[in-house]
GROMACS .gro file of C-alpha atoms in nm:
model
  391
    1MET     CA    1   0.005  -0.003  -0.005
    2GLU     CA    2   0.134   0.346  -0.076
    3TYR     CA    3   0.001   0.705  -0.153
    4ILE     CA    4   0.027   0.820  -0.515
    5ASN     CA    5  -0.096   1.185  -0.575
    6ASN     CA    6  -0.227   1.175  -0.193
    7GLU     CA    7  -0.455   0.878  -0.282
    8LEU     CA    8  -0.412   0.532  -0.114
    9CYS     CA    9  -0.338   0.275  -0.380
   10LEU     CA   10  -0.347  -0.119  -0.379
   11GLY     CA   11  -0.139  -0.388  -0.511
   12PRO     CA   12   0.162  -0.402  -0.768
   13LEU     CA   13  -0.043  -0.205  -1.034
   14LYS     CA   14  -0.115   0.080  -0.782
   15LYS     CA   15  -0.500   0.097  -0.808
   16SER     CA   16  -0.660   0.380  -0.638
   17LEU     CA   17  -0.903   0.299  -0.376
   18SER     CA   18  -1.101   0.642  -0.355
   19VAL     CA   19  -1.270   0.598  -0.670
   20LEU     CA   20  -1.459   0.308  -0.496
   21THR     CA   21  -1.631   0.534  -0.249
   22THR     CA   22  -1.845   0.726  -0.510
   23ASP     CA   23  -2.162   0.539  -0.430
   24TYR     CA   24  -2.065   0.410  -0.086
   25MET     CA   25  -2.344   0.261   0.106
   26ARG     CA   26  -2.167   0.023   0.360
   27PRO     CA   27  -1.822  -0.114   0.456
   28THR     CA   28  -1.670  -0.283   0.133
   29TYR     CA   29  -1.394  -0.559   0.095
   30VAL     CA   30  -1.187  -0.483  -0.226
   31TYR     CA   31  -1.000  -0.770  -0.386
   32ASP     CA   32  -0.712  -0.708  -0.636
   33LEU     CA   33  -0.740  -1.009  -0.883
   34ASP     CA   34  -0.410  -0.907  -1.057
   35PHE     CA   35  -0.229  -0.911  -0.719
   36ILE     CA   36  -0.369  -1.264  -0.634
   37ALA     CA   37  -0.241  -1.379  -0.969
   38GLN     CA   38   0.101  -1.251  -0.904
   39ARG     CA   39   0.119  -1.412  -0.563
   40TYR     CA   40  -0.019  -1.764  -0.717
   41LYS     CA   41   0.261  -1.767  -0.976
   42ALA     CA   42   0.508  -1.677  -0.728
   43MET     CA   43   0.402  -1.991  -0.510
   44SER     CA   44   0.346  -2.229  -0.788
   45GLY     CA   45   0.695  -2.141  -0.938
   46ALA     CA   46   0.857  -2.210  -0.601
   47LEU     CA   47   0.681  -2.528  -0.500
   48LYS     CA   48   0.779  -2.709  -0.841
   49ASN     CA   49   0.588  -3.031  -0.921
   50THR     CA   50   0.322  -2.946  -0.646
   51ARG     CA   51  -0.055  -2.907  -0.715
   52LEU     CA   52  -0.187  -2.607  -0.501
   53PHE     CA   53  -0.542  -2.667  -0.367
   54TYR     CA   54  -0.653  -2.326  -0.259
   55ALA     CA   55  -0.810  -2.308   0.101
   56VAL     CA   56  -1.154  -2.172   0.002
   57LYS     CA   57  -1.222  -2.091   0.374
   58ALA     CA   58  -0.976  -1.809   0.345
   59ASN     CA   59  -1.183  -1.619   0.097
   60PRO     CA   60  -1.483  -1.787  -0.095
   61ASN     CA   61  -1.548  -1.502  -0.322
   62ALA     CA   62  -1.668  -1.638  -0.654
   63GLN     CA   63  -1.444  -1.424  -0.872
   64VAL     CA   64  -1.153  -1.482  -0.649
   65LEU     CA   65  -1.221  -1.849  -0.693
   66GLN     CA   66  -1.262  -1.815  -1.077
   67LYS     CA   67  -0.926  -1.635  -1.105
   68LEU     CA   68  -0.751  -1.902  -0.915
   69LYS     CA   69  -0.920  -2.189  -1.105
   70SER     CA   70  -0.810  -1.997  -1.439
   71LEU     CA   71  -0.438  -2.010  -1.310
   72GLY     CA   72  -0.447  -2.386  -1.235
   73ALA     CA   73  -0.537  -2.406  -0.881
   74GLY     CA   74  -0.752  -2.684  -0.731
   75ALA     CA   75  -0.972  -2.621  -0.418
   76ASP     CA   76  -0.940  -2.738  -0.057
   77VAL     CA   77  -1.291  -2.726   0.117
   78VAL     CA   78  -1.416  -2.794   0.454
   79SER     CA   79  -1.804  -2.808   0.415
   80LEU     CA   80  -2.052  -2.905   0.154
   81GLY     CA   81  -2.118  -2.533   0.098
   82GLU     CA   82  -1.767  -2.476   0.009
   83ILE     CA   83  -1.794  -2.769  -0.238
   84LYS     CA   84  -2.091  -2.606  -0.408
   85ARG     CA   85  -1.923  -2.260  -0.429
   86ALA     CA   86  -1.616  -2.440  -0.588
   87LEU     CA   87  -1.834  -2.618  -0.850
   88GLU     CA   88  -2.033  -2.288  -0.909
   89SER     CA   89  -1.711  -2.106  -0.967
   90GLY     CA   90  -1.584  -2.364  -1.245
   91PHE     CA   91  -1.410  -2.628  -1.037
   92GLN     CA   92  -1.463  -2.989  -1.123
   93PRO     CA   93  -1.508  -3.263  -0.876
   94GLN     CA   94  -1.173  -3.388  -0.948
   95ASP     CA   95  -1.015  -3.059  -0.855
   96ILE     CA   96  -1.143  -3.066  -0.496
   97VAL     CA   97  -1.006  -3.206  -0.170
   98TYR     CA   98  -1.248  -3.237   0.113
   99SER     CA   99  -1.082  -3.157   0.451
  100GLY     CA  100  -1.245  -3.068   0.820
  101VAL     CA  101  -1.318  -3.250   1.138
  102GLY     CA  102  -1.686  -3.265   1.141
  103LYS     CA  103  -1.822  -3.387   0.811
  104THR     CA  104  -2.177  -3.497   0.841
  105LYS     CA  105  -2.323  -3.812   0.692
  106HIS     CA  106  -2.528  -3.578   0.440
  107GLU     CA  107  -2.205  -3.402   0.341
  108ILE     CA  108  -1.993  -3.730   0.283
  109THR     CA  109  -2.288  -3.882   0.083
  110GLU     CA  110  -2.297  -3.580  -0.144
  111ALA     CA  111  -1.915  -3.548  -0.199
  112LEU     CA  112  -1.900  -3.932  -0.282
  113LYS     CA  113  -2.190  -3.901  -0.521
  114LEU     CA  114  -2.005  -3.606  -0.692
  115GLY     CA  115  -1.683  -3.799  -0.716
  116ILE     CA  116  -1.450  -3.553  -0.557
  117LEU     CA  117  -1.086  -3.639  -0.579
  118GLN     CA  118  -0.992  -3.684  -0.226
  119ILE     CA  119  -1.124  -3.698   0.135
  120ASN     CA  120  -0.893  -3.591   0.420
  121VAL     CA  121  -0.989  -3.813   0.715
  122GLU     CA  122  -0.942  -3.673   1.085
  123SER     CA  123  -1.053  -3.956   1.288
  124LEU     CA  124  -1.128  -4.350   1.318
  125PRO     CA  125  -1.498  -4.290   1.346
  126GLU     CA  126  -1.501  -4.054   1.031
  127LEU     CA  127  -1.309  -4.322   0.835
  128GLU     CA  128  -1.551  -4.578   0.949
  129ARG     CA  129  -1.856  -4.346   0.842
  130ILE     CA  130  -1.695  -4.292   0.499
  131GLY     CA  131  -1.638  -4.668   0.459
  132ALA     CA  132  -1.999  -4.753   0.529
  133ILE     CA  133  -2.153  -4.470   0.315
  134ALA     CA  134  -1.929  -4.564   0.024
  135LYS     CA  135  -2.022  -4.921   0.054
  136SER     CA  136  -2.395  -4.834   0.043
  137LEU     CA  137  -2.338  -4.617  -0.260
  138ASN     CA  138  -2.133  -4.897  -0.425
  139LYS     CA  139  -1.858  -4.663  -0.453
  140LYS     CA  140  -1.475  -4.658  -0.359
  141ALA     CA  141  -1.372  -4.342  -0.162
  142ALA     CA  142  -1.023  -4.217  -0.196
  143VAL     CA  143  -0.900  -4.111   0.137
  144ALA     CA  144  -0.608  -3.952   0.289
  145PHE     CA  145  -0.496  -3.968   0.652
  146ARG     CA  146  -0.448  -3.646   0.810
  147LEU     CA  147  -0.194  -3.727   1.073
  148ASN     CA  148  -0.087  -3.530   1.359
  149PRO     CA  149   0.289  -3.530   1.432
  150ASP     CA  150   0.259  -3.354   1.760
  151VAL     CA  151   0.507  -3.070   1.655
  152SER     CA  152   0.475  -2.713   1.768
  153ILE     CA  153   0.522  -2.421   1.528
  154GLN     CA  154   0.555  -2.038   1.639
  155THR     CA  155   0.204  -1.920   1.603
  156HIS     CA  156  -0.104  -1.801   1.790
  157PRO     CA  157  -0.243  -2.102   1.996
  158TYR     CA  158  -0.598  -2.065   1.837
  159ILE     CA  159  -0.448  -2.124   1.477
  160ALA     CA  160  -0.199  -2.428   1.580
  161THR     CA  161  -0.332  -2.752   1.457
  162GLY     CA  162  -0.023  -2.986   1.475
  163LEU     CA  163  -0.021  -3.084   1.846
  164LYS     CA  164  -0.193  -3.391   2.017
  165ASP     CA  165  -0.430  -3.176   2.224
  166ASN     CA  166  -0.566  -3.013   1.908
  167LYS     CA  167  -0.896  -3.152   1.745
  168PHE     CA  168  -0.728  -3.179   1.422
  169GLY     CA  169  -0.555  -3.494   1.260
  170MET     CA  170  -0.494  -3.826   1.413
  171GLU     CA  171  -0.211  -3.957   1.627
  172LEU     CA  172   0.054  -4.178   1.476
  173SER     CA  173  -0.044  -4.427   1.738
  174SER     CA  174  -0.379  -4.478   1.585
  175LEU     CA  175  -0.226  -4.610   1.265
  176PRO     CA  176  -0.286  -4.985   1.329
  177LYS     CA  177  -0.662  -4.937   1.389
  178LEU     CA  178  -0.678  -4.698   1.088
  179MET     CA  179  -0.522  -4.994   0.871
  180ALA     CA  180  -0.770  -5.240   1.015
  181CYS     CA  181  -1.054  -5.016   0.918
  182LEU     CA  182  -0.938  -5.002   0.570
  183ASP     CA  183  -0.922  -5.388   0.559
  184LYS     CA  184  -1.269  -5.401   0.694
  185PHE     CA  185  -1.384  -5.173   0.413
  186SER     CA  186  -1.146  -5.291   0.134
  187ASP     CA  187  -1.420  -5.272  -0.114
  188SER     CA  188  -1.532  -4.913  -0.041
  189LEU     CA  189  -1.203  -4.736   0.090
  190GLU     CA  190  -0.867  -4.667  -0.083
  191LEU     CA  191  -0.577  -4.500   0.100
  192VAL     CA  192  -0.428  -4.254  -0.170
  193GLY     CA  193  -0.255  -4.012   0.049
  194VAL     CA  194  -0.109  -3.863   0.382
  195SER     CA  195  -0.185  -3.522   0.490
  196LEU     CA  196  -0.014  -3.268   0.728
  197HIS     CA  197  -0.116  -2.935   0.845
  198LEU     CA  198   0.038  -2.763   1.148
  199GLY     CA  199  -0.138  -2.443   1.152
  200SER     CA  200  -0.147  -2.089   1.019
  201GLN     CA  201   0.090  -1.789   1.017
  202MET     CA  202   0.409  -2.002   0.991
  203LEU     CA  203   0.712  -1.779   0.957
  204GLU     CA  204   0.986  -2.003   1.095
  205PHE     CA  205   1.022  -2.371   0.968
  206SER     CA  206   1.224  -2.576   1.210
  207GLY     CA  207   0.903  -2.742   1.335
  208TYR     CA  208   0.774  -2.786   1.002
  209GLU     CA  209   1.100  -2.948   0.862
  210GLU     CA  210   1.088  -3.201   1.176
  211ALA     CA  211   0.708  -3.267   1.098
  212LEU     CA  212   0.794  -3.345   0.717
  213LYS     CA  213   1.079  -3.595   0.819
  214LYS     CA  214   0.861  -3.759   1.063
  215LEU     CA  215   0.572  -3.801   0.828
  216LYS     CA  216   0.806  -3.909   0.542
  217ALA     CA  217   0.917  -4.214   0.713
  218VAL     CA  218   0.560  -4.281   0.797
  219PHE     CA  219   0.470  -4.242   0.433
  220ILE     CA  220   0.727  -4.484   0.311
  221ASP     CA  221   0.617  -4.758   0.560
  222LEU     CA  222   0.245  -4.703   0.450
  223GLN     CA  223   0.331  -4.747   0.078
  224LYS     CA  224   0.449  -5.100   0.147
  225LYS     CA  225   0.103  -5.179   0.273
  226ALA     CA  226  -0.126  -4.945   0.068
  227PRO     CA  227  -0.039  -4.978  -0.324
  228GLY     CA  228  -0.273  -4.693  -0.401
  229LEU     CA  229  -0.087  -4.448  -0.176
  230ARG     CA  230   0.057  -4.190  -0.394
  231LYS     CA  231  -0.007  -3.829  -0.257
  232PHE     CA  232   0.171  -3.628   0.008
  233ASP     CA  233  -0.036  -3.330   0.117
  234PHE     CA  234   0.197  -3.117   0.328
  235GLY     CA  235  -0.075  -2.840   0.399
  236GLY     CA  236  -0.043  -2.494   0.403
  237GLY     CA  237   0.012  -2.224   0.674
  238LEU     CA  238   0.289  -2.013   0.533
  239GLY     CA  239   0.241  -1.669   0.705
  240ILE     CA  240   0.252  -1.302   0.592
  241PHE     CA  241   0.354  -0.975   0.776
  242TYR     CA  242   0.046  -0.788   0.906
  243ASP     CA  243   0.266  -0.510   1.073
  244ARG     CA  244   0.449  -0.394   0.734
  245THR     CA  245   0.457  -0.427   0.380
  246ASP     CA  246   0.773  -0.646   0.278
  247LEU     CA  247   0.669  -0.857  -0.018
  248GLU     CA  248   1.055  -0.927  -0.101
  249LEU     CA  249   1.102  -1.074   0.240
  250GLU     CA  250   0.789  -1.295   0.212
  251GLU     CA  251   0.896  -1.412  -0.119
  252SER     CA  252   1.229  -1.508   0.033
  253LEU     CA  253   1.064  -1.692   0.327
  254LEU     CA  254   0.847  -1.872   0.045
  255GLN     CA  255   1.180  -1.984  -0.114
  256ASP     CA  256   1.315  -2.124   0.221
  257TYR     CA  257   0.984  -2.291   0.272
  258ALA     CA  258   0.991  -2.442  -0.081
  259LYS     CA  259   1.361  -2.558  -0.033
  260ILE     CA  260   1.279  -2.738   0.303
  261THR     CA  261   0.968  -2.899   0.158
  262LEU     CA  262   1.139  -3.036  -0.165
  263ASN     CA  263   1.476  -3.121   0.008
  264VAL     CA  264   1.283  -3.350   0.237
  265LEU     CA  265   0.997  -3.489   0.005
  266GLY     CA  266   1.154  -3.454  -0.337
  267ASP     CA  267   1.289  -3.813  -0.363
  268LEU     CA  268   0.948  -3.980  -0.262
  269ASP     CA  269   0.750  -4.174  -0.532
  270CYS     CA  270   0.445  -3.946  -0.500
  271ASP     CA  271   0.258  -3.666  -0.612
  272LEU     CA  272   0.274  -3.343  -0.387
  273GLN     CA  273  -0.018  -3.143  -0.272
  274SER     CA  274  -0.044  -2.827  -0.075
  275GLU     CA  275  -0.335  -2.606   0.074
  276PRO     CA  276  -0.239  -2.241   0.055
  277GLY     CA  277  -0.475  -1.966   0.159
  278ARG     CA  278  -0.363  -1.665   0.349
  279TRP     CA  279  -0.044  -1.630   0.148
  280LEU     CA  280  -0.220  -1.603  -0.183
  281VAL     CA  281  -0.501  -1.356  -0.073
  282GLY     CA  282  -0.422  -1.188   0.249
  283HIS     CA  283  -0.254  -0.878   0.121
  284CYS     CA  284  -0.476  -0.871  -0.173
  285GLY     CA  285  -0.787  -0.746  -0.006
  286VAL     CA  286  -0.862  -0.451   0.217
  287LEU     CA  287  -1.175  -0.345   0.396
  288ILE     CA  288  -1.293   0.022   0.326
  289ALA     CA  289  -1.501   0.186   0.609
  290GLN     CA  290  -1.620   0.523   0.690
  291VAL     CA  291  -1.569   0.750   0.997
  292GLN     CA  292  -1.888   0.809   1.179
  293TYR     CA  293  -1.769   0.991   1.495
  294ILE     CA  294  -1.458   1.131   1.652
  295LYS     CA  295  -1.543   1.080   2.018
  296THR     CA  296  -1.316   1.239   2.274
  297THR     CA  297  -1.297   1.155   2.640
  298SER     CA  298  -1.084   1.267   2.921
  299GLU     CA  299  -0.864   0.966   2.868
  300LYS     CA  300  -0.841   0.932   2.500
  301THR     CA  301  -0.985   0.993   2.144
  302PHE     CA  302  -1.193   0.714   1.960
  303VAL     CA  303  -1.244   0.690   1.597
  304VAL     CA  304  -1.571   0.524   1.561
  305LEU     CA  305  -1.609   0.341   1.229
  306ASP     CA  306  -1.907   0.173   1.053
  307SER     CA  307  -1.760  -0.148   1.048
  308GLY     CA  308  -1.622  -0.359   1.351
  309MET     CA  309  -1.575  -0.717   1.471
  310ASN     CA  310  -1.893  -0.802   1.264
  311HIS     CA  311  -1.688  -0.768   0.951
  312LEU     CA  312  -1.340  -0.849   1.049
  313ILE     CA  313  -1.340  -1.051   1.360
  314ARG     CA  314  -0.949  -1.139   1.367
  315PRO     CA  315  -0.851  -0.844   1.601
  316SER     CA  316  -1.126  -0.962   1.853
  317LEU     CA  317  -1.043  -1.330   1.796
  318TYR     CA  318  -0.689  -1.345   1.780
  319GLU     CA  319  -0.582  -1.013   1.898
  320ALA     CA  320  -0.467  -0.969   1.532
  321GLN     CA  321  -0.358  -0.624   1.434
  322HIS     CA  322  -0.445  -0.492   1.090
  323ARG     CA  323  -0.298  -0.164   0.988
  324ILE     CA  324  -0.520   0.118   0.899
  325MET     CA  325  -0.449   0.399   0.669
  326THR     CA  326  -0.671   0.701   0.541
  327LEU     CA  327  -0.772   0.690   0.184
  328LYS     CA  328  -0.659   1.051   0.155
  329LYS     CA  329  -0.306   1.124   0.266
  330GLN     CA  330  -0.316   1.341   0.581
  331ASN     CA  331  -0.029   1.563   0.667
  332GLU     CA  332  -0.123   1.565   1.042
  333SER     CA  333  -0.187   1.259   1.275
  334HIS     CA  334  -0.303   1.195   1.612
  335THR     CA  335  -0.315   0.911   1.862
  336VAL     CA  336  -0.652   0.735   1.879
  337ASP     CA  337  -0.845   0.406   1.949
  338ILE     CA  338  -1.008   0.267   1.640
  339VAL     CA  339  -1.313   0.105   1.715
  340GLY     CA  340  -1.642  -0.035   1.546
  341PRO     CA  341  -2.011   0.007   1.619
  342ILE     CA  342  -2.078  -0.332   1.792
  343CYS     CA  343  -2.198  -0.356   2.123
  344GLU     CA  344  -1.901  -0.538   2.268
  345SER     CA  345  -1.604  -0.398   2.458
  346SER     CA  346  -1.373  -0.623   2.236
  347ASP     CA  347  -1.494  -0.447   1.920
  348VAL     CA  348  -1.148  -0.254   1.874
  349PHE     CA  349  -0.945  -0.270   1.576
  350LEU     CA  350  -0.635  -0.087   1.719
  351LYS     CA  351  -0.550   0.090   2.039
  352SER     CA  352  -0.312   0.407   2.083
  353VAL     CA  353  -0.242   0.416   1.708
  354SER     CA  354  -0.118   0.695   1.490
  355LEU     CA  355  -0.378   0.802   1.241
  356GLY     CA  356  -0.416   1.074   0.990
  357GLN     CA  357  -0.624   1.357   1.106
  358VAL     CA  358  -0.968   1.225   1.006
  359ARG     CA  359  -1.318   1.393   1.027
  360GLU     CA  360  -1.662   1.239   1.003
  361ASP     CA  361  -1.739   1.082   0.673
  362ASP     CA  362  -1.379   1.036   0.591
  363PHE     CA  363  -1.281   0.696   0.466
  364VAL     CA  364  -1.016   0.434   0.589
  365ALA     CA  365  -0.880   0.113   0.464
  366ILE     CA  366  -0.799  -0.176   0.714
  367LEU     CA  367  -0.527  -0.349   0.534
  368ASP     CA  368  -0.450  -0.712   0.462
  369GLY     CA  369  -0.824  -0.827   0.473
  370GLY     CA  370  -0.819  -1.061   0.181
  371ALA     CA  371  -0.807  -1.355   0.405
  372TYR     CA  372  -1.053  -1.461   0.691
  373GLY     CA  373  -1.220  -1.131   0.666
  374TYR     CA  374  -1.568  -1.145   0.474
  375SER     CA  375  -1.561  -1.547   0.527
  376MET     CA  376  -1.587  -1.497   0.906
  377ALA     CA  377  -1.828  -1.198   0.888
  378SER     CA  378  -2.141  -1.197   1.057
  379VAL     CA  379  -2.480  -1.009   1.101
  380TYR     CA  380  -2.435  -0.963   1.477
  381ASN     CA  381  -2.648  -0.665   1.605
  382LEU     CA  382  -2.827  -0.737   1.290
  383HIS     CA  383  -2.575  -0.513   1.088
  384GLU     CA  384  -2.558  -0.598   0.724
  385LEU     CA  385  -2.282  -0.799   0.584
  386PRO     CA  386  -2.019  -0.576   0.401
  387ASN     CA  387  -1.988  -0.556   0.010
  388GLU     CA  388  -1.733  -0.733  -0.191
  389ILE     CA  389  -1.571  -0.572  -0.503
  390CYS     CA  390  -1.290  -0.733  -0.722
  391ILE     CA  391  -1.083  -0.487  -0.931
   0.00000   0.00000   0.00000
């Protein structure tokens, strides 16, 4: 993000945001599709011979999905709703990997009827359920075991998913029971892959490398027992910087991540898969909001926006900090708390932050909102959902 002729611009092609407020009605997410394409090409170039399955939960906007499909991405989904959105956006069933810990009988049935590429299994009861449903449909389900290596990464505990006390994945000690279930449903289940995901916002890779090495040995052993095992899904989770713009450093970290991945897994006889989300779209979106009030108390000054935790919950949920900039460059600034309209004390974007001298009806951009923004929005207090615009 930078100012050109005093107007805030988004992405590598420096697209002005002010023009999008002409007919402003309510808070609006803006996504730069060219920026998304640039990020996708960088990641696919670094992770050679890896198929990228975009994590739809990060941003399920139909135009975003269509752009990624046109670039060659598959779709990683976690619900029947995401399956339907992916299909509506041009993905074919064989482009879709189905993850998630709570798949219902109805969702599994529909996924099997559609013939999606792969179901990533999160528990022994789920594997048994898939086997029974596939048998009733006279189908053979292609499944991958999401295995939990009990390895920690440096991230917020709410988005860590690779430890044994997390709800995600299956402990390595459960493998004998899983293989027995495969034998029980040999006509309706086929093990085609192993899946790993340690969590989000990964910016340091020692734990990741340890987990890859741990699961590589497991994969090699499983291949001796399961002739159809041919896919290693090493997940996603590569992080971005929310406190600054440094795309060069992020691409350098991408290269480190890719080097570790390919050094460990490159000699396996298998297809590599990944599930990126945030890295592809996080920086490529902003949330435009309008200043409603400047409220001054004896303690501080509040800038009250028409958008809050109902539209971007990450600050309230994870204590995440999204930078906020005025759409028109301001020469003077003051220290303020930037808050939303919701009836919760946690409805705060930033505290004691320097912001350009704004007035009522001015516009601001909440940066890096392309991932886990609109997809986590709600109508709490019966406020409307935000608009979405692709540029």
